mmCIF file of C-alpha atoms in Angstrom:
data_model
loop_
_atom_site.group_PDB
_atom_site.id
_atom_site.type_symbol
_atom_site.label_atom_id
_atom_site.label_comp_id
_atom_site.label_asym_id
_atom_site.label_seq_id
_atom_site.Cartn_x
_atom_site.Cartn_y
_atom_site.Cartn_z
ATOM 1 C CA MET A 1 7.627 -40.530 4.273
ATOM 2 C CA ALA A 2 10.711 -37.582 5.569
ATOM 3 C CA MET A 3 7.533 -36.349 7.427
ATOM 4 C CA ASP A 4 7.143 -38.090 10.497
ATOM 5 C CA ASP A 5 10.874 -37.087 11.252
ATOM 6 C CA GLU A 6 11.511 -34.950 13.792
ATOM 7 C CA VAL A 7 11.346 -31.386 12.458
ATOM 8 C CA PRO A 8 13.723 -29.036 13.175
ATOM 9 C CA GLY A 9 12.513 -26.104 15.176
ATOM 10 C CA ALA A 10 9.459 -27.826 16.507
ATOM 11 C CA MET A 11 7.829 -28.445 19.863
ATOM 12 C CA GLY A 12 10.029 -30.544 22.192
ATOM 13 C CA THR A 13 13.346 -30.206 20.287
ATOM 14 C CA SER A 14 16.298 -28.468 21.179
ATOM 15 C CA ALA A 15 16.237 -25.959 18.338
ATOM 16 C CA SER A 16 12.907 -25.448 19.524
ATOM 17 C CA PHE A 17 14.568 -24.573 22.936
ATOM 18 C CA ALA A 18 16.949 -22.270 21.191
ATOM 19 C CA LEU A 19 14.410 -20.381 19.674
ATOM 20 C CA ARG A 20 11.881 -19.565 22.359
ATOM 21 C CA LEU A 21 15.637 -18.538 24.460
ATOM 22 C CA GLY A 22 16.322 -16.327 21.788
ATOM 23 C CA GLN A 23 12.415 -14.772 21.575
ATOM 24 C CA THR A 24 12.633 -14.207 25.487
ATOM 25 C CA ILE A 25 16.196 -12.421 25.170
ATOM 26 C CA PHE A 26 15.130 -10.084 22.846
ATOM 27 C CA SER A 27 11.442 -9.135 23.523
ATOM 28 C CA ALA A 28 12.990 -8.514 27.155
ATOM 29 C CA ALA A 29 16.090 -6.269 25.567
ATOM 30 C CA SER A 30 13.945 -4.764 23.896
ATOM 31 C CA LEU A 31 11.044 -3.397 26.349
ATOM 32 C CA LEU A 32 14.420 -2.657 28.297
ATOM 33 C CA PHE A 33 15.107 -0.410 25.667
ATOM 34 C CA MET A 34 11.834 1.090 24.911
ATOM 35 C CA SER A 35 10.921 1.297 28.924
ATOM 36 C CA LEU A 36 13.668 2.707 31.373
ATOM 37 C CA GLY A 37 14.909 5.974 31.987
ATOM 38 C CA VAL A 38 12.541 6.997 28.892
ATOM 39 C CA GLU A 39 8.937 8.498 28.810
ATOM 40 C CA PHE A 40 7.489 5.953 26.494
ATOM 41 C CA HIS A 41 4.235 6.472 26.909
ATOM 42 C CA SER A 42 4.408 9.199 24.963
ATOM 43 C CA TYR A 43 2.606 8.236 22.056
ATOM 44 C CA THR A 44 0.195 4.849 21.458
ATOM 45 C CA ALA A 45 2.647 2.547 18.650
ATOM 46 C CA PHE A 46 5.274 2.513 21.987
ATOM 47 C CA CYS A 47 2.645 1.242 24.957
ATOM 48 C CA PHE A 48 1.960 -1.465 22.173
ATOM 49 C CA LEU A 49 5.667 -2.410 21.578
ATOM 50 C CA VAL A 50 5.796 -2.685 25.642
ATOM 51 C CA THR A 51 2.797 -4.401 25.858
ATOM 52 C CA ILE A 52 3.641 -7.137 23.692
ATOM 53 C CA THR A 53 6.568 -7.708 24.721
ATOM 54 C CA GLY A 54 5.107 -7.813 28.177
ATOM 55 C CA LEU A 55 3.270 -10.560 26.329
ATOM 56 C CA VAL A 56 6.241 -12.489 24.332
ATOM 57 C CA ILE A 57 8.320 -12.955 26.846
ATOM 58 C CA PRO A 58 5.636 -14.917 29.746
ATOM 59 C CA TRP A 59 4.279 -16.594 26.728
ATOM 60 C CA SER A 60 8.168 -18.049 25.972
ATOM 61 C CA ILE A 61 9.619 -18.610 29.139
ATOM 62 C CA THR A 62 6.933 -21.163 28.993
ATOM 63 C CA LEU A 63 7.602 -23.148 25.938
ATOM 64 C CA ALA A 64 11.092 -22.701 26.756
ATOM 65 C CA LEU A 65 10.108 -24.598 29.501
ATOM 66 C CA ILE A 66 8.187 -27.325 28.305
ATOM 67 C CA ASP A 67 10.674 -27.821 25.569
ATOM 68 C CA ILE A 68 13.703 -28.177 27.778
ATOM 69 C CA TYR A 69 10.922 -30.917 29.371
ATOM 70 C CA SER A 70 10.624 -32.508 26.700
ATOM 71 C CA VAL A 71 13.982 -33.141 25.404
ATOM 72 C CA LEU A 72 15.368 -34.271 29.155
ATOM 73 C CA ILE A 73 12.512 -36.623 29.449
ATOM 74 C CA HIS A 74 13.688 -37.551 25.013
ATOM 75 C CA CYS A 75 9.232 -37.556 24.207
ATOM 76 C CA PRO A 76 9.596 -35.573 21.218
ATOM 77 C CA PHE A 77 5.808 -33.134 21.555
ATOM 78 C CA ARG A 78 3.109 -34.886 19.629
ATOM 79 C CA GLN A 79 -0.274 -33.089 21.309
ATOM 80 C CA ARG A 80 -2.471 -31.424 17.940
ATOM 81 C CA GLY A 81 -4.512 -29.729 20.062
ATOM 82 C CA ILE A 82 -1.937 -27.837 22.194
ATOM 83 C CA LEU A 83 0.433 -27.836 19.120
ATOM 84 C CA LEU A 84 -2.510 -26.093 17.743
ATOM 85 C CA PHE A 85 -2.698 -24.183 20.039
ATOM 86 C CA ILE A 86 0.931 -23.085 20.586
ATOM 87 C CA VAL A 87 1.239 -22.675 16.276
ATOM 88 C CA LEU A 88 -1.545 -19.715 16.934
ATOM 89 C CA GLY A 89 -0.773 -18.154 19.644
ATOM 90 C CA ASP A 90 2.392 -18.010 17.953
ATOM 91 C CA TRP A 91 0.779 -16.735 14.726
ATOM 92 C CA ALA A 92 -0.756 -13.650 16.715
ATOM 93 C CA LEU A 93 1.675 -12.369 18.634
ATOM 94 C CA SER A 94 4.659 -12.608 15.836
ATOM 95 C CA PHE A 95 2.436 -10.422 14.130
ATOM 96 C CA LEU A 96 1.494 -8.247 16.233
ATOM 97 C CA THR A 97 5.864 -8.109 18.032
ATOM 98 C CA LEU A 98 6.240 -6.918 13.611
ATOM 99 C CA ALA A 99 3.513 -4.528 13.606
ATOM 100 C CA ALA A 100 5.226 -2.799 16.574
ATOM 101 C CA ALA A 101 8.166 -2.518 15.678
ATOM 102 C CA SER A 102 7.549 -1.211 11.944
ATOM 103 C CA SER A 103 5.183 1.855 13.728
ATOM 104 C CA ILE A 104 7.623 2.706 15.752
ATOM 105 C CA ALA A 105 10.361 2.486 12.822
ATOM 106 C CA GLY A 106 7.736 3.978 11.061
ATOM 107 C CA ILE A 107 7.564 6.621 14.196
ATOM 108 C CA VAL A 108 10.819 7.628 14.557
ATOM 109 C CA ASP A 109 11.594 8.178 11.183
ATOM 110 C CA ALA A 110 8.173 10.747 10.603
ATOM 111 C CA LEU A 111 10.077 12.239 14.213
ATOM 112 C CA HIS A 112 13.692 13.052 12.656
ATOM 113 C CA ARG A 113 11.426 14.442 9.487
ATOM 114 C CA ALA A 114 9.070 16.585 11.078
ATOM 115 C CA ASP A 115 11.556 18.649 13.738
ATOM 116 C CA ALA A 116 14.634 17.629 15.426
ATOM 117 C CA THR A 117 13.367 18.865 18.937
ATOM 118 C CA PHE A 118 11.345 16.183 19.429
ATOM 119 C CA CYS A 119 14.242 13.641 19.292
ATOM 120 C CA PRO A 120 16.344 14.675 22.106
ATOM 121 C CA ALA A 121 20.125 13.433 21.307
ATOM 122 C CA GLY A 122 20.094 9.857 21.909
ATOM 123 C CA LEU A 123 16.742 8.780 22.687
ATOM 124 C CA CYS A 124 15.783 8.027 18.694
ATOM 125 C CA SER A 125 18.504 5.677 18.661
ATOM 126 C CA ARG A 126 17.529 3.522 21.756
ATOM 127 C CA TYR A 127 14.145 3.635 20.055
ATOM 128 C CA GLN A 128 15.547 2.341 16.504
ATOM 129 C CA ILE A 129 17.160 -0.566 18.788
ATOM 130 C CA SER A 130 14.366 -1.088 20.640
ATOM 131 C CA ALA A 131 12.788 -2.055 17.109
ATOM 132 C CA GLY A 132 16.063 -3.409 15.781
ATOM 133 C CA LEU A 133 15.241 -6.215 18.417
ATOM 134 C CA ALA A 134 11.319 -6.546 18.690
ATOM 135 C CA PHE A 135 12.302 -7.546 14.709
ATOM 136 C CA LEU A 136 14.494 -10.393 15.652
ATOM 137 C CA SER A 137 11.678 -11.305 17.901
ATOM 138 C CA TRP A 138 9.574 -11.424 15.599
ATOM 139 C CA PHE A 139 12.219 -13.310 13.332
ATOM 140 C CA LEU A 140 12.531 -16.214 15.908
ATOM 141 C CA SER A 141 7.919 -16.432 16.425
ATOM 142 C CA MET A 142 7.712 -16.507 13.316
ATOM 143 C CA ALA A 143 10.717 -19.564 12.563
ATOM 144 C CA SER A 144 8.563 -21.084 15.784
ATOM 145 C CA SER A 145 5.551 -20.791 14.301
ATOM 146 C CA LEU A 146 6.806 -22.648 10.368
ATOM 147 C CA SER A 147 8.383 -25.325 12.429
ATOM 148 C CA ASN A 148 5.499 -25.919 14.390
ATOM 149 C CA LEU A 149 2.545 -25.207 11.665
ATOM 150 C CA TRP A 150 4.936 -28.168 8.856
ATOM 151 C CA LEU A 151 4.689 -30.608 12.520
ATOM 152 C CA LEU A 152 1.239 -30.039 12.423
ATOM 153 C CA PRO A 153 -0.164 -32.024 9.063
ATOM 154 C CA SER A 154 1.822 -35.389 10.008
ATOM 155 C CA LEU A 155 0.092 -35.399 13.897
ATOM 156 C CA THR A 156 -3.557 -35.680 11.775
ATOM 157 C CA ARG A 157 -2.907 -39.571 11.020
ATOM 158 C CA MET B 1 -6.899 -39.144 3.806
ATOM 159 C CA ALA B 2 -8.344 -35.546 3.939
ATOM 160 C CA MET B 3 -4.724 -34.044 2.836
ATOM 161 C CA ASP B 4 -5.705 -35.052 -1.099
ATOM 162 C CA ASP B 5 -8.605 -33.141 -0.801
ATOM 163 C CA GLU B 6 -9.026 -30.045 -2.337
ATOM 164 C CA VAL B 7 -7.647 -26.708 0.205
ATOM 165 C CA PRO B 8 -9.987 -23.904 0.475
ATOM 166 C CA GLY B 9 -7.859 -21.090 -0.860
ATOM 167 C CA ALA B 10 -5.113 -23.325 -2.532
ATOM 168 C CA MET B 11 -4.169 -22.358 -5.910
ATOM 169 C CA GLY B 12 -6.243 -22.987 -8.680
ATOM 170 C CA THR B 13 -9.282 -22.543 -7.097
ATOM 171 C CA SER B 14 -11.724 -20.011 -7.261
ATOM 172 C CA ALA B 15 -11.977 -19.557 -3.611
ATOM 173 C CA SER B 16 -8.294 -18.043 -4.244
ATOM 174 C CA PHE B 17 -9.625 -15.904 -7.507
ATOM 175 C CA ALA B 18 -11.595 -14.661 -5.158
ATOM 176 C CA LEU B 19 -8.098 -14.127 -2.732
ATOM 177 C CA ARG B 20 -6.063 -12.538 -5.416
ATOM 178 C CA LEU B 21 -9.126 -10.039 -6.865
ATOM 179 C CA GLY B 22 -9.597 -8.614 -2.704
ATOM 180 C CA GLN B 23 -5.663 -8.543 -2.347
ATOM 181 C CA THR B 24 -6.030 -6.381 -5.666
ATOM 182 C CA ILE B 25 -8.569 -4.269 -5.008
ATOM 183 C CA PHE B 26 -7.880 -3.444 -1.641
ATOM 184 C CA SER B 27 -3.809 -2.641 -2.733
ATOM 185 C CA ALA B 28 -5.220 -0.717 -5.740
ATOM 186 C CA ALA B 29 -7.354 1.706 -3.104
ATOM 187 C CA SER B 30 -4.744 1.445 -1.000
ATOM 188 C CA LEU B 31 -2.735 3.487 -3.575
ATOM 189 C CA LEU B 32 -4.631 5.610 -4.514
ATOM 190 C CA PHE B 33 -5.390 7.344 -1.093
ATOM 191 C CA MET B 34 -2.241 7.355 -0.458
ATOM 192 C CA SER B 35 -0.718 9.169 -3.374
ATOM 193 C CA LEU B 36 -3.501 10.749 -5.189
ATOM 194 C CA GLY B 37 -2.970 14.518 -4.750
ATOM 195 C CA VAL B 38 -1.249 13.603 -1.711
ATOM 196 C CA GLU B 39 2.477 14.779 -1.046
ATOM 197 C CA PHE B 40 2.664 11.050 -0.108
ATOM 198 C CA HIS B 41 7.061 11.396 -0.474
ATOM 199 C CA SER B 42 7.803 13.222 2.593
ATOM 200 C CA TYR B 43 7.748 10.002 4.893
ATOM 201 C CA THR B 44 10.070 7.532 4.213
ATOM 202 C CA ALA B 45 6.822 4.860 5.442
ATOM 203 C CA PHE B 46 4.537 6.428 2.417
ATOM 204 C CA CYS B 47 7.340 5.680 0.029
ATOM 205 C CA PHE B 48 7.276 2.133 1.152
ATOM 206 C CA LEU B 49 3.737 1.204 1.289
ATOM 207 C CA VAL B 50 3.359 2.479 -2.331
ATOM 208 C CA THR B 51 6.767 0.619 -3.360
ATOM 209 C CA ILE B 52 4.557 -2.608 -1.339
ATOM 210 C CA THR B 53 1.116 -2.012 -2.940
ATOM 211 C CA GLY B 54 3.051 -1.812 -6.098
ATOM 212 C CA LEU B 55 3.876 -5.068 -5.878
ATOM 213 C CA VAL B 56 1.296 -6.588 -4.427
ATOM 214 C CA ILE B 57 -0.788 -5.494 -7.511
ATOM 215 C CA PRO B 58 1.167 -7.207 -10.592
ATOM 216 C CA TRP B 59 1.646 -9.989 -8.230
ATOM 217 C CA SER B 60 -1.784 -10.998 -7.715
ATOM 218 C CA ILE B 61 -3.346 -10.053 -10.915
ATOM 219 C CA THR B 62 -1.269 -12.608 -12.664
ATOM 220 C CA LEU B 63 -1.527 -15.221 -9.718
ATOM 221 C CA ALA B 64 -5.704 -14.512 -10.282
ATOM 222 C CA LEU B 65 -4.807 -15.263 -14.291
ATOM 223 C CA ILE B 66 -3.898 -18.315 -13.385
ATOM 224 C CA ASP B 67 -6.254 -19.127 -11.048
ATOM 225 C CA ILE B 68 -9.428 -18.388 -13.244
ATOM 226 C CA TYR B 69 -7.258 -20.682 -16.185
ATOM 227 C CA SER B 70 -6.840 -23.656 -14.035
ATOM 228 C CA VAL B 71 -10.848 -23.269 -13.015
ATOM 229 C CA LEU B 72 -11.886 -22.833 -16.467
ATOM 230 C CA ILE B 73 -9.675 -25.908 -17.228
ATOM 231 C CA HIS B 74 -11.135 -28.033 -14.349
ATOM 232 C CA CYS B 75 -6.975 -28.888 -13.689
ATOM 233 C CA PRO B 76 -5.848 -28.041 -10.111
ATOM 234 C CA PHE B 77 -2.842 -26.291 -10.100
ATOM 235 C CA ARG B 78 0.010 -29.055 -8.631
ATOM 236 C CA GLN B 79 3.378 -28.051 -9.222
ATOM 237 C CA ARG B 80 5.096 -28.114 -5.679
ATOM 238 C CA GLY B 81 8.173 -25.655 -7.049
ATOM 239 C CA ILE B 82 6.214 -23.302 -8.422
ATOM 240 C CA LEU B 83 4.080 -23.579 -5.786
ATOM 241 C CA LEU B 84 7.180 -22.960 -3.061
ATOM 242 C CA PHE B 85 7.453 -20.193 -4.405
ATOM 243 C CA ILE B 86 4.561 -18.383 -4.999
ATOM 244 C CA VAL B 87 4.455 -19.547 -0.544
ATOM 245 C CA LEU B 88 6.924 -17.372 -0.148
ATOM 246 C CA GLY B 89 5.973 -15.112 -2.418
ATOM 247 C CA ASP B 90 3.054 -14.099 -0.751
ATOM 248 C CA TRP B 91 4.422 -14.538 2.538
ATOM 249 C CA ALA B 92 7.145 -12.175 1.874
ATOM 250 C CA LEU B 93 4.751 -9.447 0.502
ATOM 251 C CA SER B 94 1.919 -10.531 3.148
ATOM 252 C CA PHE B 95 5.306 -9.262 5.986
ATOM 253 C CA LEU B 96 5.705 -6.012 4.308
ATOM 254 C CA THR B 97 2.104 -4.338 3.700
ATOM 255 C CA LEU B 98 1.622 -5.550 7.315
ATOM 256 C CA ALA B 99 4.869 -3.380 8.543
ATOM 257 C CA ALA B 100 3.978 -0.860 5.663
ATOM 258 C CA ALA B 101 0.906 -0.783 7.077
ATOM 259 C CA SER B 102 1.559 -0.547 10.977
ATOM 260 C CA SER B 103 4.128 2.133 10.347
ATOM 261 C CA ILE B 104 1.395 4.586 8.934
ATOM 262 C CA ALA B 105 -0.577 3.768 11.498
ATOM 263 C CA GLY B 106 2.053 4.247 13.872
ATOM 264 C CA ILE B 107 3.021 7.793 12.127
ATOM 265 C CA VAL B 108 -0.603 9.079 11.613
ATOM 266 C CA ASP B 109 -0.740 8.633 15.187
ATOM 267 C CA ALA B 110 2.314 10.277 16.521
ATOM 268 C CA LEU B 111 1.892 13.002 13.932
ATOM 269 C CA HIS B 112 -1.538 14.024 15.771
ATOM 270 C CA ARG B 113 -0.059 14.274 19.359
ATOM 271 C CA ALA B 114 2.907 16.442 17.971
ATOM 272 C CA ASP B 115 1.060 18.971 16.686
ATOM 273 C CA ALA B 116 -1.624 19.002 15.128
ATOM 274 C CA THR B 117 -0.392 21.197 12.138
ATOM 275 C CA PHE B 118 1.763 18.022 11.032
ATOM 276 C CA CYS B 119 -2.150 17.006 10.310
ATOM 277 C CA PRO B 120 -4.245 18.997 7.974
ATOM 278 C CA ALA B 121 -8.068 18.366 7.522
ATOM 279 C CA GLY B 122 -8.838 15.670 5.667
ATOM 280 C CA LEU B 123 -5.219 14.093 4.508
ATOM 281 C CA CYS B 124 -4.923 11.735 8.185
ATOM 282 C CA SER B 125 -7.973 10.789 7.938
ATOM 283 C CA ARG B 126 -6.667 9.337 4.029
ATOM 284 C CA TYR B 127 -3.766 7.839 5.225
ATOM 285 C CA GLN B 128 -5.632 5.738 7.757
ATOM 286 C CA ILE B 129 -8.416 4.430 5.238
ATOM 287 C CA SER B 130 -4.644 3.889 3.629
ATOM 288 C CA ALA B 131 -3.508 1.920 6.628
ATOM 289 C CA GLY B 132 -6.767 0.463 6.781
ATOM 290 C CA LEU B 133 -7.009 -0.888 3.082
ATOM 291 C CA ALA B 134 -3.096 -2.510 3.913
ATOM 292 C CA PHE B 135 -3.784 -4.384 6.538
ATOM 293 C CA LEU B 136 -7.293 -5.990 4.778
ATOM 294 C CA SER B 137 -4.271 -6.531 1.760
ATOM 295 C CA TRP B 138 -2.122 -8.274 4.289
ATOM 296 C CA PHE B 139 -5.255 -10.110 5.842
ATOM 297 C CA LEU B 140 -6.048 -11.942 2.093
ATOM 298 C CA SER B 141 -2.153 -12.157 1.564
ATOM 299 C CA MET B 142 -2.031 -14.343 4.350
ATOM 300 C CA ALA B 143 -4.840 -16.143 4.188
ATOM 301 C CA SER B 144 -3.394 -17.306 0.310
ATOM 302 C CA SER B 145 0.123 -18.406 1.172
ATOM 303 C CA LEU B 146 -1.255 -20.153 4.373
ATOM 304 C CA SER B 147 -3.542 -22.338 2.339
ATOM 305 C CA ASN B 148 -0.915 -23.202 -0.001
ATOM 306 C CA LEU B 149 1.476 -23.780 2.912
ATOM 307 C CA TRP B 150 -1.057 -26.136 4.094
ATOM 308 C CA LEU B 151 -1.263 -28.063 0.789
ATOM 309 C CA LEU B 152 2.591 -27.892 -0.293
ATOM 310 C CA PRO B 153 3.153 -31.394 2.579
ATOM 311 C CA SER B 154 0.786 -33.606 0.452
ATOM 312 C CA LEU B 155 2.531 -32.542 -2.493
ATOM 313 C CA THR B 156 5.777 -34.372 -1.444
ATOM 314 C CA ARG B 157 4.542 -37.735 -1.571
#
């Protein structure tokens, strides 16, 4: 049966390491675009994105380290309880990232339309880039979560 | 093995019918709160929510009808290709609903802070209720999608 084979992107594979690395990089870039030299605390959604990326970065780094260790010792990750925890964590973080990214995309659009003075030159495009990077991070997070979820039923036996 | 048992909430069960009914009701309520007597086309996110709820309502009604038919003839739904299509459809719609709901939540907060004149009395609370209903619809959509995804690997055999 195919289900006992390695699932690409599930914990302990090099694809998973690549996904975690991507999540870390995109989240960190999104955080930097949002917070460096900009008063990001003016709207709730901006603080929310900063909070979420601040959670995603350590989470992804930790799991990337577990992945690389697992690849190096050639031992796939097969612990059901921990995997369930990781799936749920990825799940929650990916939804929160999507929510943060889309609120910022909505706000930038609304500020553009409401009044040009709310959107000084260069500031809104920074917010847009930040939202775009958060969307990419969400996508990779969801891919990780799905891969691990796909692996999960095969561990019930 | 437990995986061949009925998965609660998967296609063709009465729990799934309840989930679909909830999705339809919450989406329809969200659509009504957003569009009745309000000029919802002033921001992109508002049009987006209206579009998405307009997609979710027929999708959920169709699947609710399939569910109730499946319950009545006592025959659980076990077609892999169609189930995969339904999982992907639910998946996409739940993400789009979440994105729409959180952009609206973000915009309402931003409008409150930017200038009180953008938010006439009663209008912003309607938007908030609409976003809240969309969040509920997202939650039920995700539950359906997860149940069906959980059923999917057991159909590979």
